[in-house]
Amino acid sequence: MVVMKMKFPFQKRVKLAQGLWFLSWCATVAGAITFTLGCILKTELRRRAEVMDNSDVHVVPNTLMIVGLASLGINIFASKICQDALDAERFPRWKNMLKPYFAVSCFFTVLMLLAVIMSCAMKGSLESSLKVGLKNGIRFYKDTDTPGRCFQKQNIDRLQMEFQCCGNNDFRDWFEVQWISNRYLDFSSKEVKDRIKSNVDGRYLLDGVPFSCCNPSSPRPCIQYQLTNNSAHFNYEYQTEELNLYLRGCREALVSYFMGLMNTIGAGVLSVFLLQGSVLVSLRFLQTAMEAVAGNENTEIETEGYLLEKSVKDTVMEFIEPVMQFFLFKNQVGEGSSEAQADP
Amino acid sequence: MAFLKLTFSKNKRDKLAQVLWILNWVSVVTGILLFSMGLFLKVEINKRVELMAERDIQYVPNMLIAVGLIACAINFLGGKICYDCVDTTKFLRWKLILLPYIMCTFFFTFCVLVGALMCYSMHGELEESLNLGLTEAIRFYKDTDTPGRCFLKRTVDLLQIEFKCCGNTGYKDWFQIQWISNRYLDMSKKDVLDRLRSNVQGKYLMDGQQISNNSAHFNYEHQTEELNLWMKGCRQALLEYYTHIVQSIGLTVLITWLFELSVLTGVRYLQTSLENGLRQGDLNSESDGWLLENGPDNVPPKQIPEAS
């Protein structure tokens, strides 16, 4: 049972070859664009690598880069094949290569679709990675003298200013952490000693936030300390004050930024996938139509083109059979040797 | 005696015309580049127009935009003329326009040069404009309730964050003005009233007592502390930023000017050699091309003194 049979008179074949040549060059450019998008995404993720705990999400840009490069190669081949397709002498030399070529192309096209699905599905992994990463970032904010962590303060400050966010979930995360280093605390002062004694771990906790949480859109100069004490500041109520600090948490800001980026890239790559799929389908039709011409003296006869010679199930079985036979053979050898060992 | 005379065979003339056609199209692209650079500079200046006092600096981007557009038009026409010059019949159409076209283009290249020089002369006006503008902006920082000035606080804050600068000349500028609005000052408190009384104008000045007072902070010496605040003044930071942009643009315009000049020279040679060919009566033969008909060494021959 042939899948999707179509008749191809000579003119239609010529038009198919020309259209396919143009389409495959467009698809080559699209493949290059996919690779570039993968690089852009990877660069953006690496820039914020200090506030991410693991690099699981990097599988998306890595896949995009691989698929982009593969797509470049596949489409350059496709254009070469369709250039030779109309020439009866040059076309037969591609004969042996076409079956593995189609198998490889289908694999990479499916991989492209997987990359698109992953770019939408990786939200949970990204969020949990950012949660742990930001928590550590805030904890090590004060350690500007510890090698390996001395830029943490700078990174968190710049992050909060750039993304207009404060803390992990919100600004109250800063109340639970000692973010002022002991080097800048006067231990002879009563206030410092009181605060340190007020909690079990002996940390200097205060209801204040770093300057980078300040919102420049606020009409009054920033209030960073004694945030929960209404009487410490004139005309101030922390329950209703909205403009003083950034209210959004950095985890939410970063997740929405990256998901926006990945969704846009996913939409672009989906259209590249459709283009690539159409190139492969057209190439298959052209190949089968030209194969029917082979051997005939009159190259302008009408031929039939199809997608698959047998039904889908049979074609799949045809591909899997050699693989299965290989494993079966191994099994038989294994069984034979174990039998030989069993009877002494 | 013609100035810089060159002889052109028919083939050489045709090749010159073709090369000039391509060069004219490259010039169209550089004209578009000039236009977009002028537009970019205009946008950059307008982004920070609240921080600049009224000064004549808009003429530089306007000049660049005008020059870019005219360059596109002139070189587009030039390309068409050079393309037609290969064909004898088509050349006759353009015969009368060619000389006025060359004169216009010469005048225009002069304008391009003036545009390039303007870019470098903008520095002084810009500095004065920024100085006055920033002084005003810092003075009106607290007026977030005055219509027309309510976004000045945000603009100055974001400027200081983005350009890593503080104040006009330095951070001490903030000590001389009241930057906290009266709405947020508790007038019933003693130290607020003290501060207001401490100066003639009744301003709430924080002389950075917190910054200059070493005992107010643990392990702090304001004379040697360099990393706490940004040390650079915003006027210098903005000036450096704009000077960098304008100098790059000026360099590109100079290169464009040289390119335009060379294209003009080529077109002049083409014009004179074609006209000489016409004068000889045969356009397919060799003809001379020159820059000027009467060169500087066009002197009448010396009179030989008669032997006495």
XYZ file of C-alpha atoms in Angstrom:
652
model
C 0.000 0.000 0.000
C 1.808 3.094 -1.257
C 1.558 6.198 0.900
C 0.495 9.427 -0.851
C 0.916 8.645 -4.528
C 1.006 11.605 -6.958
C 1.428 11.868 -10.705
C 4.308 13.955 -12.031
C 4.383 14.986 -15.668
C 7.690 16.346 -16.945
C 6.855 20.028 -16.464
C 5.665 19.432 -12.922
C 8.912 17.596 -12.159
C 10.947 20.505 -13.485
C 8.928 22.986 -11.440
C 9.273 20.792 -8.342
C 13.047 20.653 -8.768
C 13.337 24.421 -9.204
C 11.029 25.208 -6.309
C 12.822 22.719 -4.106
C 16.224 24.256 -4.929
C 14.999 27.679 -3.820
C 13.260 26.218 -0.766
C 16.356 24.318 0.323
C 18.464 27.484 0.195
C 15.862 29.246 2.319
C 15.998 26.297 4.706
C 19.812 26.574 4.817
C 19.502 30.180 5.945
C 16.849 29.090 8.451
C 19.254 26.451 9.782
C 21.934 29.084 10.250
C 19.391 31.249 12.071
C 18.518 28.327 14.359
C 22.193 27.908 15.221
C 22.475 31.629 15.957
C 19.380 31.551 18.178
C 20.896 28.629 20.076
C 24.110 30.607 20.586
C 22.197 33.672 21.785
C 20.220 31.626 24.302
C 23.348 29.921 25.585
C 25.133 33.254 26.013
C 22.208 34.688 27.964
C 22.026 31.651 30.232
C 25.760 31.742 30.874
C 25.662 35.428 31.763
C 23.397 34.594 34.702
C 25.111 31.328 35.558
C 26.084 32.591 39.031
C 22.460 32.696 40.192
C 21.622 29.282 38.754
C 22.252 26.148 40.715
C 22.480 23.608 37.896
C 22.865 23.774 34.134
C 20.025 21.388 33.209
C 18.351 24.069 31.180
C 21.401 24.272 28.896
C 20.148 21.209 27.026
C 17.814 23.496 25.057
C 20.457 25.778 23.493
C 22.832 22.835 22.996
C 20.172 20.927 21.047
C 19.332 24.012 19.018
C 22.967 24.494 18.037
C 23.385 20.842 16.999
C 20.142 20.875 15.043
C 21.050 24.185 13.372
C 24.367 22.848 12.130
C 22.815 19.559 10.998
C 20.065 21.421 9.196
C 22.690 23.487 7.333
C 24.330 20.296 6.089
C 21.050 18.557 5.249
C 19.750 21.470 3.216
C 22.989 22.038 1.304
C 22.841 18.357 0.335
C 19.185 18.706 -0.637
C 19.961 21.606 -2.969
C 22.805 19.640 -4.578
C 20.550 16.607 -5.053
C 17.767 18.576 -6.681
C 20.277 20.345 -8.931
C 21.316 16.922 -10.248
C 17.795 15.518 -10.194
C 16.769 16.662 -13.645
C 19.973 15.410 -15.214
C 19.486 11.710 -16.010
C 23.236 11.008 -16.004
C 24.138 12.708 -12.724
C 21.157 11.586 -10.644
C 22.032 7.842 -10.309
C 25.214 8.572 -8.336
C 23.056 9.749 -5.419
C 21.131 6.472 -5.417
C 22.964 4.709 -2.629
C 23.212 7.695 -0.375
C 19.546 8.641 -0.325
C 18.209 6.067 2.140
C 20.650 6.841 4.970
C 20.339 10.537 4.097
C 16.581 10.445 4.658
C 16.976 8.492 7.886
C 19.471 11.012 9.273
C 17.380 13.985 8.129
C 14.225 12.615 9.737
C 16.130 12.058 12.977
C 17.383 15.641 13.098
C 13.998 17.070 12.128
C 12.366 15.173 14.979
C 15.146 16.431 17.268
C 14.248 19.981 16.211
C 10.642 19.395 17.246
C 11.861 17.989 20.556
C 13.950 21.130 21.132
C 10.840 23.281 20.630
C 8.835 21.177 23.103
C 11.680 21.278 25.622
C 11.981 25.055 25.413
C 8.427 25.316 26.754
C 8.692 22.409 29.180
C 11.861 23.419 30.990
C 10.159 26.116 33.066
C 9.984 24.005 36.237
C 13.630 23.002 36.092
C 14.701 26.606 35.477
C 12.597 27.881 38.361
C 13.983 25.403 40.895
C 17.543 26.076 39.714
C 17.051 29.834 40.150
C 15.426 29.338 43.568
C 18.494 27.595 44.966
C 20.950 29.832 43.113
C 19.399 33.091 44.309
C 19.134 31.777 47.867
C 22.869 31.096 47.846
C 23.590 34.428 46.188
C 21.769 36.302 48.924
C 23.463 34.231 51.638
C 26.947 34.913 50.292
C 26.255 38.594 49.497
C 28.410 39.738 52.408
C 31.403 37.498 51.632
C 33.304 40.016 49.540
C 36.581 38.811 51.059
C 36.099 35.106 50.356
C 37.866 33.998 47.169
C 35.362 32.654 44.677
C 32.525 34.658 46.191
C 33.971 38.167 46.198
C 31.922 39.259 43.177
C 28.644 37.912 44.531
C 27.672 41.270 46.013
C 28.361 43.069 42.743
C 26.440 40.480 40.719
C 23.386 40.527 42.971
C 23.369 44.349 43.070
C 23.588 44.646 39.282
C 20.976 41.902 38.853
C 18.506 43.658 41.142
C 19.023 46.993 39.386
C 18.809 45.561 35.875
C 15.757 43.349 36.386
C 14.115 45.774 38.841
C 13.613 43.117 41.476
C 14.541 42.558 45.118
C 15.392 39.323 46.927
C 14.353 35.794 45.978
C 10.569 35.847 46.488
C 10.437 39.480 47.627
C 12.368 42.008 49.694
C 11.670 40.215 52.990
C 14.285 37.580 52.060
C 16.910 40.131 53.022
C 15.563 40.275 56.606
C 16.432 36.614 57.173
C 20.059 36.858 56.138
C 23.041 38.738 57.508
C 24.047 40.781 54.460
C 26.470 43.140 56.195
C 29.894 41.600 56.693
C 31.340 41.386 60.247
C 34.288 43.514 59.096
C 31.998 46.558 59.005
C 30.205 45.933 62.317
C 31.377 47.719 65.452
C 31.183 44.960 68.060
C 31.714 47.403 70.874
C 28.390 49.114 70.082
C 25.372 48.108 72.170
C 22.978 47.976 69.246
C 25.133 45.489 67.347
C 25.526 43.270 70.413
C 21.749 43.310 71.035
C 20.937 42.255 67.517
C 23.454 39.447 67.532
C 22.121 38.125 70.815
C 18.525 38.305 69.569
C 18.779 35.168 67.424
C 20.080 31.610 67.892
C 22.752 31.657 65.162
C 24.330 34.891 66.380
C 23.763 36.718 63.097
C 23.331 40.468 62.626
C 19.803 40.574 61.239
C 18.002 43.819 60.483
C 14.866 44.946 58.680
C 16.822 46.687 55.944
C 17.734 45.941 52.333
C 20.731 46.770 50.108
C 20.630 49.949 48.026
C 20.072 47.997 44.809
C 16.485 47.268 45.861
C 15.658 50.981 45.686
C 13.150 52.055 43.043
C 14.217 55.310 41.308
C 10.583 55.968 40.353
C 9.756 56.659 43.970
C 8.982 60.357 44.646
C 10.940 60.296 47.897
C 14.579 59.439 48.518
C 14.981 55.728 49.178
C 14.272 54.239 52.591
C 16.444 51.156 53.001
C 16.674 50.701 56.785
C 14.035 50.248 59.490
C 11.519 49.313 56.817
C 8.958 47.862 59.222
C 9.134 50.761 61.683
C 6.569 53.379 60.659
C 7.640 55.877 63.298
C 11.275 55.837 62.160
C 10.381 57.826 59.034
C 8.144 60.837 58.541
C 4.961 60.261 56.535
C 5.683 56.562 55.981
C 3.513 53.438 56.205
C 5.206 50.245 55.155
C 1.904 48.385 54.724
C 0.779 50.717 51.928
C 4.114 51.879 50.560
C 4.531 50.495 47.036
C 6.993 52.715 45.228
C 9.903 52.760 47.640
C 11.463 49.388 46.804
C 11.067 46.947 43.959
C 8.217 44.660 44.967
C 8.925 41.851 42.490
C 11.160 38.951 43.468
C 14.224 38.237 41.307
C 13.249 34.632 40.741
C 9.964 35.671 39.156
C 11.692 38.382 37.091
C 14.376 36.022 35.768
C 11.924 33.192 35.036
C 9.643 35.487 33.039
C 12.653 36.915 31.152
C 14.063 33.522 30.185
C 10.708 31.933 29.415
C 9.882 34.899 27.167
C 13.185 34.418 25.361
C 12.727 30.647 25.033
C 9.134 30.926 23.855
C 10.074 33.404 21.140
C 12.959 31.192 20.035
C 10.665 28.147 20.182
C 8.142 29.813 17.888
C 10.896 30.685 15.387
C 12.338 27.180 15.449
C 8.852 25.704 14.946
C 8.539 27.564 11.655
C 12.029 26.348 10.693
C 10.854 22.815 11.508
C 7.864 23.192 9.178
C 10.115 24.521 6.418
C 12.585 21.698 6.888
C 9.778 19.124 6.857
C 8.404 20.473 3.602
C 11.900 20.351 2.036
C 12.277 16.688 2.991
C 8.798 15.733 1.736
C 9.347 17.503 -1.602
C 12.769 15.898 -1.978
C 11.260 12.465 -1.354
C 8.628 13.059 -4.044
C 11.281 14.263 -6.487
C 13.502 11.275 -5.760
C 10.756 8.707 -6.291
C 9.518 10.478 -9.432
C 13.038 10.536 -10.921
C 13.730 6.925 -10.017
C 10.799 5.852 -12.170
C 12.385 7.694 -15.128
C 15.700 5.832 -14.781
C 16.446 3.417 -17.551
C 13.871 4.975 -19.856
C 15.180 6.576 -23.011
C 12.475 9.218 -23.059
C 13.089 11.356 -19.982
C 9.949 13.395 -20.459
C 7.448 10.697 -19.583
C 4.934 11.066 -16.825
C 5.888 9.232 -13.640
C 4.416 8.596 -10.231
C 5.946 9.855 -7.024
C 5.137 8.622 -3.538
C 6.201 9.149 0.045
C 6.585 5.593 1.238
C 6.669 2.464 -0.862
C 4.956 0.319 1.749
C 2.615 1.394 4.499
C 3.987 3.282 7.494
C 4.022 0.178 9.713
C 5.905 -1.879 7.129
C 8.500 0.853 6.559
C 9.143 1.162 10.269
C 9.507 -2.621 10.536
C 11.908 -2.555 7.609
C 14.176 -0.156 9.477
C 13.916 -1.837 12.839
C 14.402 -5.413 11.514
C 18.171 -5.213 10.952
C 18.560 -3.706 14.415
C 16.385 -6.434 15.974
C 18.243 -9.161 14.090
C 21.506 -7.823 15.402
C 20.283 -8.069 19.000
C 18.599 -11.426 18.380
C 21.815 -12.808 16.957
C 23.732 -11.633 19.989
C 21.146 -13.285 22.214
C 21.403 -16.561 20.335
C 25.176 -16.565 20.637
C 24.804 -15.834 24.327
C 22.288 -18.653 24.757
C 24.425 -21.071 22.782
C 27.507 -20.415 24.871
C 25.554 -20.647 28.129
C 24.063 -23.971 26.934
C 27.525 -25.204 26.084
C 28.648 -24.271 29.573
C 25.540 -25.825 31.143
C 26.187 -29.355 29.801
C 29.551 -30.418 30.960
C 47.986 73.236 -21.270
C 45.371 71.176 -19.511
C 45.639 70.287 -15.812
C 46.390 66.592 -15.171
C 45.630 65.424 -18.697
C 45.000 61.716 -19.354
C 44.312 59.978 -22.640
C 41.314 57.643 -22.822
C 40.727 55.033 -25.509
C 37.135 53.902 -26.095
C 37.636 50.762 -23.973
C 39.237 52.661 -21.160
C 36.369 55.152 -21.191
C 33.783 52.387 -21.049
C 35.584 50.687 -18.178
C 35.797 53.993 -16.326
C 32.056 54.495 -16.802
C 31.282 51.021 -15.448
C 33.575 51.407 -12.438
C 32.031 54.791 -11.692
C 28.564 53.255 -11.882
C 29.488 50.761 -9.171
C 31.228 53.435 -7.071
C 28.182 55.677 -7.287
C 26.016 52.899 -5.889
C 28.522 52.365 -3.067
C 28.232 56.093 -2.406
C 24.451 55.749 -2.192
C 25.010 53.178 0.549
C 27.421 55.502 2.377
C 24.827 58.275 2.024
C 22.288 56.028 3.758
C 24.937 55.324 6.413
C 25.460 59.063 6.990
C 21.704 59.572 7.257
C 21.331 56.801 9.829
C 24.288 58.088 11.862
C 22.708 61.548 11.928
C 19.435 59.985 13.045
C 21.210 57.977 15.759
C 22.929 61.088 17.110
C 19.621 62.999 17.103
C 17.927 60.205 19.054
C 20.776 60.018 21.579
C 20.677 63.770 22.191
C 16.896 63.782 22.514
C 17.026 60.938 25.032
C 18.811 63.216 27.489
C 17.320 66.537 26.423
C 16.016 67.148 29.972
C 19.587 67.264 31.218
C 20.766 69.778 28.625
C 20.149 73.494 28.744
C 19.021 75.368 25.631
C 21.979 75.409 23.304
C 22.539 75.114 19.610
C 23.654 71.508 19.309
C 20.828 70.159 17.200
C 22.470 71.560 14.070
C 25.047 68.756 13.950
C 22.638 65.805 13.586
C 20.371 67.889 11.336
C 23.311 68.638 9.029
C 24.283 64.977 8.929
C 20.731 63.908 8.074
C 20.479 66.497 5.274
C 23.913 65.598 3.865
C 23.064 61.894 3.942
C 19.827 62.376 2.023
C 21.426 64.663 -0.573
C 24.317 62.212 -1.004
C 21.829 59.439 -1.783
C 20.061 61.588 -4.377
C 23.225 62.915 -6.051
C 24.905 59.552 -6.252
C 21.766 57.848 -7.501
C 21.650 60.379 -10.364
C 25.419 59.959 -10.874
C 25.017 56.206 -11.144
C 22.342 56.589 -13.787
C 24.478 59.065 -15.776
C 27.569 56.846 -15.670
C 25.531 53.831 -16.710
C 24.239 55.713 -19.743
C 27.670 57.099 -20.674
C 28.732 53.774 -22.136
C 26.110 54.127 -24.840
C 26.751 56.999 -27.298
C 23.112 57.802 -28.002
C 22.164 57.829 -24.336
C 25.143 60.041 -23.469
C 23.837 62.792 -25.737
C 20.764 63.048 -23.510
C 22.885 63.903 -20.503
C 25.376 66.128 -22.340
C 23.965 69.438 -21.159
C 23.322 68.338 -17.574
C 26.766 66.862 -16.971
C 28.729 70.033 -16.249
C 26.140 71.581 -13.859
C 25.908 68.181 -12.155
C 29.655 68.126 -11.580
C 29.605 71.650 -10.172
C 26.745 70.774 -7.796
C 28.549 67.660 -6.647
C 31.725 69.668 -6.008
C 29.780 72.110 -3.855
C 28.121 69.203 -2.086
C 31.438 67.491 -1.228
C 32.459 70.772 0.319
C 29.302 70.560 2.492
C 30.284 67.024 3.520
C 33.645 68.342 4.689
C 31.936 71.128 6.638
C 29.696 68.492 8.241
C 32.732 66.492 9.346
C 34.375 69.569 10.860
C 31.151 70.498 12.673
C 31.250 67.140 14.433
C 34.576 68.022 16.004
C 33.552 71.558 16.942
C 30.517 70.502 18.941
C 32.541 69.827 22.101
C 32.499 73.286 23.704
C 28.789 73.962 23.233
C 27.934 70.500 24.512
C 29.979 70.926 27.694
C 28.347 74.242 28.540
C 24.899 72.860 27.804
C 25.474 69.826 30.044
C 26.923 71.936 32.850
C 23.896 74.203 33.045
C 21.440 71.392 32.438
C 22.820 69.142 35.167
C 22.940 72.011 37.674
C 19.245 72.651 37.076
C 18.396 68.944 37.187
C 20.112 68.455 40.544
C 18.355 71.549 41.912
C 14.921 70.266 40.883
C 15.624 66.655 41.973
C 13.219 66.956 44.944
C 10.312 68.463 42.988
C 8.541 65.199 42.282
C 5.190 66.902 42.815
C 5.748 69.788 40.381
C 4.213 69.092 36.977
C 6.874 69.090 34.279
C 9.578 68.163 36.767
C 8.112 65.082 38.402
C 10.245 62.652 36.433
C 13.507 64.499 36.966
C 14.357 62.471 40.084
C 13.956 59.225 38.180
C 15.936 60.566 35.200
C 18.844 61.692 37.382
C 18.821 58.448 39.409
C 18.867 56.273 36.290
C 21.531 58.509 34.709
C 23.801 58.108 37.747
C 23.250 54.343 37.771
C 23.798 53.922 34.017
C 26.818 56.188 33.604
C 28.323 55.322 37.017
C 28.628 58.962 38.035
C 27.490 61.183 40.895
C 26.577 64.854 40.828
C 27.659 67.474 38.283
C 31.400 67.738 38.915
C 31.504 65.257 41.811
C 29.458 63.908 44.712
C 29.954 67.084 46.741
C 27.422 68.877 44.494
C 24.696 67.087 46.429
C 25.806 68.729 49.677
C 24.962 72.202 48.393
C 21.313 71.711 47.518
C 18.239 70.384 49.276
C 17.443 67.105 47.518
C 14.865 65.833 50.011
C 11.428 67.315 49.492
C 9.794 69.190 52.378
C 6.907 66.719 52.238
C 9.147 64.081 53.793
C 10.726 66.259 56.471
C 9.287 66.185 59.966
C 9.245 69.905 60.775
C 8.483 69.206 64.434
C 11.858 67.559 65.009
C 14.684 69.582 66.494
C 17.535 68.534 64.195
C 15.448 69.239 61.073
C 14.757 72.789 62.331
C 18.422 73.210 63.216
C 19.520 72.326 59.747
C 16.979 74.655 58.179
C 18.180 77.512 60.333
C 21.848 76.788 59.667
C 21.849 78.474 56.234
C 20.485 81.773 54.871
C 18.062 80.304 52.351
C 16.429 77.931 54.828
C 17.349 74.814 52.866
C 17.588 71.358 54.414
C 21.181 70.640 53.516
C 22.792 67.348 54.353
C 26.434 68.219 54.044
C 27.118 64.565 53.804
C 27.685 64.629 57.503
C 27.236 60.986 57.080
C 29.845 60.800 54.349
C 32.440 63.212 55.811
C 32.076 62.101 59.410
C 34.585 59.343 60.089
C 33.160 58.492 63.480
C 29.667 57.934 62.186
C 30.752 54.697 60.529
C 32.878 51.794 61.713
C 36.180 51.257 59.895
C 35.645 54.249 57.544
C 37.889 57.094 56.386
C 36.231 59.401 53.922
C 39.534 60.842 52.669
C 40.739 57.498 51.330
C 37.434 55.768 50.599
C 37.183 55.317 46.843
C 34.800 52.441 46.252
C 31.776 53.585 48.254
C 30.420 56.153 45.795
C 31.015 56.839 42.133
C 33.874 59.338 41.958
C 33.240 60.655 38.436
C 30.990 63.638 37.810
C 28.038 63.143 35.460
C 29.005 66.071 33.274
C 32.341 64.460 32.478
C 30.754 61.040 32.001
C 28.128 62.330 29.564
C 30.670 64.490 27.745
C 32.977 61.503 27.249
C 30.073 59.421 25.979
C 28.880 61.983 23.456
C 32.406 62.943 22.356
C 33.138 59.301 21.629
C 30.008 58.985 19.452
C 30.611 62.267 17.632
C 34.282 61.551 16.952
C 33.475 58.151 15.427
C 30.811 59.753 13.259
C 33.242 62.542 12.264
C 35.852 60.018 11.173
C 33.318 58.130 9.059
C 32.176 61.375 7.430
C 35.792 62.283 6.579
C 36.301 58.911 4.906
C 33.022 59.404 3.015
C 34.252 62.831 1.894
C 37.455 61.370 0.464
C 35.457 58.695 -1.329
C 33.018 61.231 -2.778
C 35.941 63.374 -3.952
C 37.484 60.441 -5.810
C 34.156 59.594 -7.452
C 33.801 63.244 -8.492
C 37.294 63.215 -10.043
C 36.402 60.097 -12.031
C 33.166 61.637 -13.296
C 35.014 64.829 -14.335
C 37.538 62.804 -16.352
C 34.713 60.866 -17.979
C 32.845 64.050 -18.856
C 35.837 65.835 -20.394
C 36.970 62.810 -22.395
C 33.455 62.247 -23.780
C 33.101 65.909 -24.703
C 36.482 65.910 -26.396
C 35.489 62.811 -28.306
C 32.329 64.623 -29.450
C 34.388 67.652 -30.476
C 36.664 65.428 -32.535
C 33.542 64.095 -34.214
C 34.223 60.418 -33.480
C 33.219 59.040 -30.096
C 34.811 55.685 -30.766
C 38.333 57.072 -31.035
C 40.843 58.055 -28.417
C 40.296 61.345 -26.607
C 41.877 63.377 -23.834
C 40.373 63.920 -20.419
C 41.443 66.543 -17.893
C 40.477 68.158 -14.602
C 40.782 71.791 -15.703
C 41.106 73.108 -19.241
C 43.522 75.916 -18.380
C 46.050 74.605 -15.912
C 48.196 76.750 -13.589
C 51.139 76.429 -15.957
C 49.254 78.028 -18.795
C 51.719 80.845 -19.358
C 52.408 82.477 -22.742
C 55.846 81.475 -24.138
C 58.772 83.708 -23.134
C 59.708 86.419 -25.550
C 63.192 85.737 -26.875
C 65.078 89.030 -26.694
C 66.232 90.062 -30.097
C 69.960 90.035 -30.615
C 71.139 93.552 -30.752
